[in-house]
Short mmCIF file of C-alpha atoms in Angstrom, two decimals:
data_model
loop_
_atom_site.label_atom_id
_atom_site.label_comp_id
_atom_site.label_asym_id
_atom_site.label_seq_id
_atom_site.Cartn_x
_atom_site.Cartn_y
_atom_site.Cartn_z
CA UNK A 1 -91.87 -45.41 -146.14
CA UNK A 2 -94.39 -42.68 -147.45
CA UNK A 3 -93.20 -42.75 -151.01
CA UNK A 4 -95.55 -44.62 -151.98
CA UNK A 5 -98.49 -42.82 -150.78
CA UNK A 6 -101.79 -41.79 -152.88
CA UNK A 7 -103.37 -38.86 -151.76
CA UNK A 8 -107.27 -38.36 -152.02
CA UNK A 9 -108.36 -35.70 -153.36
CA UNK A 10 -112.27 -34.09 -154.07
CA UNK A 11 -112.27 -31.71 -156.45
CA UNK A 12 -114.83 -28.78 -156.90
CA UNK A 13 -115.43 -26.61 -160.09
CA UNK A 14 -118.65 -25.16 -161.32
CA UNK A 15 -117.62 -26.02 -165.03
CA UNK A 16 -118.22 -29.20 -165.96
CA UNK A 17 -115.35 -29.49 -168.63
CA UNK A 18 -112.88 -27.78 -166.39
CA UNK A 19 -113.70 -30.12 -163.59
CA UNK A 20 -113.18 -32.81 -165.76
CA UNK A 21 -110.02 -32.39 -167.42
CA UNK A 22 -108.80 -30.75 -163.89
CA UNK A 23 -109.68 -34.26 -162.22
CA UNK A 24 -107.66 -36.08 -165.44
CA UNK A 25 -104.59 -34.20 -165.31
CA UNK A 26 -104.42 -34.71 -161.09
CA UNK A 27 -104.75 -38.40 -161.43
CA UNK A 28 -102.14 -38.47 -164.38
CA UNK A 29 -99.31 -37.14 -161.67
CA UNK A 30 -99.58 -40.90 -160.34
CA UNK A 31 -99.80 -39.29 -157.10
CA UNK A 32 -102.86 -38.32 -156.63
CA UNK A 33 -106.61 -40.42 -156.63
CA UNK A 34 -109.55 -38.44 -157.26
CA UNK A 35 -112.03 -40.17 -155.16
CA UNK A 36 -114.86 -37.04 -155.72
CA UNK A 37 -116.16 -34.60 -157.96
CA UNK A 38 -118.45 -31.41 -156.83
CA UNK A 39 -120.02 -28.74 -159.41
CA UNK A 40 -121.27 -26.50 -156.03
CA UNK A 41 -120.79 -25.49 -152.30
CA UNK A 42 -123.49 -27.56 -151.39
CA UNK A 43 -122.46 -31.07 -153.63
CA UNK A 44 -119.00 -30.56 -152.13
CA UNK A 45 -120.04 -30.85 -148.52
CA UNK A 46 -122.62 -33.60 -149.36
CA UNK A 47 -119.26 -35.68 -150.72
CA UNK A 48 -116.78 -34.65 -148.27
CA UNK A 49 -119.33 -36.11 -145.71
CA UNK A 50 -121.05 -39.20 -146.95
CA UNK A 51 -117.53 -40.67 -149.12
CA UNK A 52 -116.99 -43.94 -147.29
CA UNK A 53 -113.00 -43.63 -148.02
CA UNK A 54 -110.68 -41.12 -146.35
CA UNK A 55 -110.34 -37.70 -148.35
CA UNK A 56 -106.73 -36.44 -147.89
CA UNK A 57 -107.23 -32.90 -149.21
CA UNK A 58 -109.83 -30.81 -151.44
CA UNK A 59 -108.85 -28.69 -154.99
CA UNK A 60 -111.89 -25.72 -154.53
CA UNK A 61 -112.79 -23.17 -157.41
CA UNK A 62 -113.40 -19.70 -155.29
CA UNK A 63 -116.83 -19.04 -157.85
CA UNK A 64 -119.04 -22.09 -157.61
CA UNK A 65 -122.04 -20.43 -158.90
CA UNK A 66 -125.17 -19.03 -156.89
CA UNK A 67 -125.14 -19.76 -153.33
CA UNK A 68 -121.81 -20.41 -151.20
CA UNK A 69 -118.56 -19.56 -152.95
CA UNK A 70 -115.38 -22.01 -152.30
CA UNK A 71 -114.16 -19.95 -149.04
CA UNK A 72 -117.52 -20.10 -147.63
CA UNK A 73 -117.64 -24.01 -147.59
CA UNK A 74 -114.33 -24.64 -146.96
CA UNK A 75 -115.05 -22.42 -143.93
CA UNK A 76 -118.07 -24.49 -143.27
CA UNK A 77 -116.53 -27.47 -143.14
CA UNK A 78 -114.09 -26.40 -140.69
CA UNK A 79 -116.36 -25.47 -138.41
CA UNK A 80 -118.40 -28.97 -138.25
CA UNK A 81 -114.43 -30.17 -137.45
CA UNK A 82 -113.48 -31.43 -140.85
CA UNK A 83 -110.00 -30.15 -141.01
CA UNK A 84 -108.88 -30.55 -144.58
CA UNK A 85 -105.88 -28.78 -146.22
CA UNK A 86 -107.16 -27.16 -149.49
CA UNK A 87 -106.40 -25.84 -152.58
CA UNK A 88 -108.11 -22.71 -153.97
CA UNK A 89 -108.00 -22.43 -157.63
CA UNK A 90 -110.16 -19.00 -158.53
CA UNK A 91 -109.61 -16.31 -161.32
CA UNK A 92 -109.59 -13.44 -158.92
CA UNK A 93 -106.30 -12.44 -156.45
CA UNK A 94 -108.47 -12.79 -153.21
CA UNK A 95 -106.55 -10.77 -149.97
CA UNK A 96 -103.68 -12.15 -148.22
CA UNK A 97 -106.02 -11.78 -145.27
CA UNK A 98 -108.75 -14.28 -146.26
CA UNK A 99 -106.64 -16.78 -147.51
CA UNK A 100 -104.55 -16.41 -144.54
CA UNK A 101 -107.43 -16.61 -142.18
CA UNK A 102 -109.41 -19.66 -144.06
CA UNK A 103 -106.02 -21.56 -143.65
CA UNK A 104 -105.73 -22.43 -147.26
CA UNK A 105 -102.49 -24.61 -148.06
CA UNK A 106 -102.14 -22.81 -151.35
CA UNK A 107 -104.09 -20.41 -153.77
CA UNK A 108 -103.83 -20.73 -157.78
CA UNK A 109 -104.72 -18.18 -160.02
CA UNK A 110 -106.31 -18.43 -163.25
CA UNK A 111 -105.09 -18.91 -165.82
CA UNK A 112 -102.05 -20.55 -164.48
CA UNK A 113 -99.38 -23.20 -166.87
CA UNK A 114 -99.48 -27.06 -165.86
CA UNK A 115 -95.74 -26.35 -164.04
CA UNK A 116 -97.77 -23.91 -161.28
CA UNK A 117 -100.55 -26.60 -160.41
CA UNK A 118 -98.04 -29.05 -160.67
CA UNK A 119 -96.36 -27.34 -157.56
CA UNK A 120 -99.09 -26.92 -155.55
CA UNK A 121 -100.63 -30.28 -156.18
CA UNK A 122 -96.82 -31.34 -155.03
CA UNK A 123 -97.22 -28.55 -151.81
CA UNK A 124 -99.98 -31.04 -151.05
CA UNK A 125 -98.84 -34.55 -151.68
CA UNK A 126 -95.84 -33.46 -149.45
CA UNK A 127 -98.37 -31.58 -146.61
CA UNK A 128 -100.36 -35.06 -146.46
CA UNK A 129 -97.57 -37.12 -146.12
CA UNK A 130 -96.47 -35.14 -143.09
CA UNK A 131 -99.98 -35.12 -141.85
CA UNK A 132 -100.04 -39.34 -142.07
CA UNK A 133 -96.88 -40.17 -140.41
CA UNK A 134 -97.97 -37.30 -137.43
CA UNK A 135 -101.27 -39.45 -137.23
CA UNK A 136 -100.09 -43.27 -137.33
CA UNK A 137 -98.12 -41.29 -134.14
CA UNK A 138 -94.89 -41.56 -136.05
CA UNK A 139 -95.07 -45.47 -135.82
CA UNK A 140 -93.93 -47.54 -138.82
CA UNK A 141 -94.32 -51.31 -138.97
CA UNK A 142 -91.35 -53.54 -140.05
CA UNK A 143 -90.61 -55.94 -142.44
CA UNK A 144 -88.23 -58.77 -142.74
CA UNK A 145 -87.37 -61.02 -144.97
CA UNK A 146 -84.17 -62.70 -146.73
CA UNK A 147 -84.56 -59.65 -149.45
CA UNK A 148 -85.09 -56.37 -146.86
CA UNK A 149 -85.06 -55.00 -144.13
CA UNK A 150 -87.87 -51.92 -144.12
CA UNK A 151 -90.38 -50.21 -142.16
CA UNK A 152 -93.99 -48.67 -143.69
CA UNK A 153 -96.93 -46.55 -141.62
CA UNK A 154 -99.66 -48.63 -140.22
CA UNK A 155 -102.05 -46.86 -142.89
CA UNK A 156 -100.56 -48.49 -145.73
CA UNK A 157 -101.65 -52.07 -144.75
CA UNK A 158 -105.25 -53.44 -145.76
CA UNK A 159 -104.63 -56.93 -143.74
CA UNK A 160 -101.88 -58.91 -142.66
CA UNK A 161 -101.96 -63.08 -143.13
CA UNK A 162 -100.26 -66.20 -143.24
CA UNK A 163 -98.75 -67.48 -146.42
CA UNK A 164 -100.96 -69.99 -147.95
CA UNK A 165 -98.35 -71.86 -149.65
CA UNK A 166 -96.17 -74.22 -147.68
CA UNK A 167 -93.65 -72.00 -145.65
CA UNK A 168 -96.19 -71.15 -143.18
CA UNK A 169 -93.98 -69.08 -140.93
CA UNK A 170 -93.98 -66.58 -143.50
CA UNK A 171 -96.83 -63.50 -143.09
CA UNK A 172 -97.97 -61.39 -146.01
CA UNK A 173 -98.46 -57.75 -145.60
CA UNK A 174 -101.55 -56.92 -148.06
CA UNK A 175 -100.60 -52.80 -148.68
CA UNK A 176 -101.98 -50.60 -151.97
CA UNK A 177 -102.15 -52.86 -154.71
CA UNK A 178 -99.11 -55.17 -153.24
CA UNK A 179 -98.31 -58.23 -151.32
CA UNK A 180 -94.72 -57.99 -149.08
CA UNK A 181 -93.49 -61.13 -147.05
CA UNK A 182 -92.46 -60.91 -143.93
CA UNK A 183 -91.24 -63.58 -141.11
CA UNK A 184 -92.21 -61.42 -137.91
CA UNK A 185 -94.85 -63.90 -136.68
CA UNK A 186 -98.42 -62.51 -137.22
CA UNK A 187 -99.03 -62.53 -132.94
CA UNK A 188 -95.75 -59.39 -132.76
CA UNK A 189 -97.94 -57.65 -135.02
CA UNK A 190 -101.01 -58.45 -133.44
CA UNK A 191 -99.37 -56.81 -130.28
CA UNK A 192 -98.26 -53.40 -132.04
CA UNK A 193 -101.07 -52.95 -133.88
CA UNK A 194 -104.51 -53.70 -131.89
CA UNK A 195 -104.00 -50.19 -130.81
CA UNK A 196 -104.44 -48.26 -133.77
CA UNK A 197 -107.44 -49.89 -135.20
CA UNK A 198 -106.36 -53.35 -136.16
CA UNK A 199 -108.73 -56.24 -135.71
CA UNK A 200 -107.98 -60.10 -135.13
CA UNK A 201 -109.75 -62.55 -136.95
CA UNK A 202 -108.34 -65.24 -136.19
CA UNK A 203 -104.70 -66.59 -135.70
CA UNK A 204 -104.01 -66.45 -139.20
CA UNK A 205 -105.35 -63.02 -140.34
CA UNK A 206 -105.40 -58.94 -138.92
CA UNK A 207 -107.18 -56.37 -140.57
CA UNK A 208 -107.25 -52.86 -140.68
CA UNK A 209 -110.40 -51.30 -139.58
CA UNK A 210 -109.57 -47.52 -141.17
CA UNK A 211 -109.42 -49.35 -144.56
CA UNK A 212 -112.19 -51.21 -144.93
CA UNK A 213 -115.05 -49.91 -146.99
CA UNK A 214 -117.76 -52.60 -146.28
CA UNK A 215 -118.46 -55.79 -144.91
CA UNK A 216 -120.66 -58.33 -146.22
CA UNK A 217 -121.79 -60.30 -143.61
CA UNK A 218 -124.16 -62.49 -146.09
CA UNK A 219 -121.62 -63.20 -148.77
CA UNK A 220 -118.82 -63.50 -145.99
CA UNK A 221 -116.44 -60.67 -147.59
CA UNK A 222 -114.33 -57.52 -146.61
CA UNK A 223 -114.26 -55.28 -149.44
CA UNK A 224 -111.17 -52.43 -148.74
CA UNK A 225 -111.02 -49.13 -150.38
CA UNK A 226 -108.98 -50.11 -153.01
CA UNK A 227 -111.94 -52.42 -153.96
CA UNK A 228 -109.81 -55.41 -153.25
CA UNK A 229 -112.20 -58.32 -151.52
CA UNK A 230 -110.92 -60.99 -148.88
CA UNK A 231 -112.96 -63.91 -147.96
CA UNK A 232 -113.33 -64.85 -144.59
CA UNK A 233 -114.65 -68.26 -143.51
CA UNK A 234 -115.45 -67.40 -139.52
CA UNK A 235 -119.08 -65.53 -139.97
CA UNK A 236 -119.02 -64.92 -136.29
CA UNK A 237 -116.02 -63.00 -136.01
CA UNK A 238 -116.88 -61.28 -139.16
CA UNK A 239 -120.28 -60.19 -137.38
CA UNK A 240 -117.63 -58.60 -134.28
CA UNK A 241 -115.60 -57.17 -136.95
CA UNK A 242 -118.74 -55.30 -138.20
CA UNK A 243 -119.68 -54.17 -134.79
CA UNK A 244 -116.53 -52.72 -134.52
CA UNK A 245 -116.43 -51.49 -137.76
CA UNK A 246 -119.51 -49.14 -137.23
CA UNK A 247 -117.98 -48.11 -133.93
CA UNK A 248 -114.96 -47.08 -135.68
CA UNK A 249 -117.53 -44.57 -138.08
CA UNK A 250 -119.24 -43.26 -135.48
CA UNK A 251 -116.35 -41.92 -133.61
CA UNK A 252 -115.33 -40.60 -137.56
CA UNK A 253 -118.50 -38.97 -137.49
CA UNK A 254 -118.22 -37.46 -134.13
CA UNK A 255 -114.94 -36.34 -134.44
CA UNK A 256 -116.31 -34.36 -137.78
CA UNK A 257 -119.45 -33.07 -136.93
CA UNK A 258 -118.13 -31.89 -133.61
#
C-alpha cells in the first residue's frame, strides 16, 4: 500500500559541504527525495513556501548562521499553519523543554554515526506514511486484474486511462514511475475519486489535481511532479482543468498562511 512511498524532504544546513553530502546520503536510503536545499532561516521558509511539489518533512541544523536559528523558523512556520514534522540536527543538547514544545519529531546530535540518522530519517519515513493514509481519509483505491488483487492511497496515482492497445476495457493506473492495469471501468473510479481532488477529462482519462505541477495550456500538456508529461488533445477541458488547478493552490495557500 504505502511501501512504496517517497518522502520529501528540504533540508537546511549553513555549511555548504555538510548540506551537500547530508542531502546525498538521504536520497541514497531510496526512501527519501530531496526536493530542497536551504543554507539559512530565511532561504528555508522562502522554499518551504514557493516549492510547487508537496514537502513531506524538513531535516533543520539548530545554528544557521546570523539571524533566525532552526527552532526559530521551524516555529515560524508553524505559526503561518505549515505543520511539518522536522528533524533537528544541531551540535548542542538543546532542553527537553524546547524540543518538546517546538514539536520536533526527533533531535540528532552532532557528531552522530550514519546508523543514528539512519533511524531518525526511518522515525520519519514511518511518521509520513501514517500522516498520508490519515489524509487520503484512510481510503485506498483497488486494483484488479488476472495477476492481483491490491489496494494503493489515492496520492500515489498521477492519472488514470484507458489502455491504448486493443483490450480497451482495461484502465491503466499511472502511479510513481509505474503503469498498473486494472479492469474496474474508469466511470467506478470516476465516482470514488472526484471527491478528493480528481478531475475528468474526458471518458477516457482522470487526473489527479494534488500531483500536477503545471499545465501548459499552449503546448496542450500536464507536466506531474515526477516530471512525467501527458498530452491531452481537448484544449477546452484542459483550460477547466487549469481553473481548477489554481483553485486547488489557493486553498493550499490559505490553508498555510492561515
Amino acid at each position: 500500500m504505502y511501501n512504496n512511498l517517497v518522502v520529501n524532504i528540504v533540508v537546511c544546513e549553513d555549511d555548504k559541504l555538510q548540506l551537500e553530502l547530508l542531502a546525498e546520503f538521504m536520497e541514497d536510503t531510496g526512501f527519501i527525495k530531496v526536493v530542497g536545499l536551504a543554507s539559512s532561516a530565511e532561504e528555508l521558509y522562502h522554499v518551504v513556501t514557493q516549492l510547487d511539489q508537496e514537502v513531506h518533512g524538513l531535516v533543520i541544523d539548530l545554528h544557521l548562521g546570523p539571524g533566525k536559528d532552526g527552532l526559530d523558523i521551524y516555529s515560524k512556520l508553524k505559526d503561518k499553519g505549515i505543520q511539518l514534522p522536522a528533524i533537528l540536527v544541531t551540535g548542542n543538547n538543546p532542553s527537553a523543554d524546547e524540543t518538546y514544545n517546538a514539536g520536533l519529531l526527533d533531535v540528532i546530535i552532532k557528531p552522530y554515526p550514519i546508523e543514528r540518522l539512519m533511524r531518525g530519517l526511518t522515525k520519519m519515513y514511518q511518521h509520513v506514511k501514517f500522516q498520508q493514509f490519515t489524509k487520503d481519509g484512510g481510503k485506498l483505491v483497488p486494483i484488479n486484474n488476472k495477476d492481483m488483487l491490491m489496494n494503493i492511497p489515492p496520492s500515489h496515482i498521477l492519472y488514470i486511462d484507458t489502455d491504448p492497445g486493443r483490450n480497451s476495457k482495461l484502465n491503466q493506473l499511472h502511479v510513481d514511475h509505474d503503469i498498473i492495469t486494472t479492469n474496474i471501468p474508469l466511470k467506478r473510479y470516476e465516482e470514488y475519486l472526484l471527491a478528493d481532488d480528481f478531475f475528468t477529462i474526458n471518458r477516457a482519462l482522470l487526473v489527479n489535481i494534488r500531483r500536477i505541477k503545471q499545465i501548459n495550456i499552449e503546448e496542450k500538456v500536464i507536466v506531474f511532479d515526477t516530471t512525467e508529461i501527458l498530452h491531452v488533445i481537448d484544449e477546452e477541458r484542459l483550460y477547466d482543468l487549469q481553473i481548477e488547478f489554481r483553485q486547488y493552490k489557493l486553498r493550499r495557500t490559505e490553508r498555510h498562511f492561515w
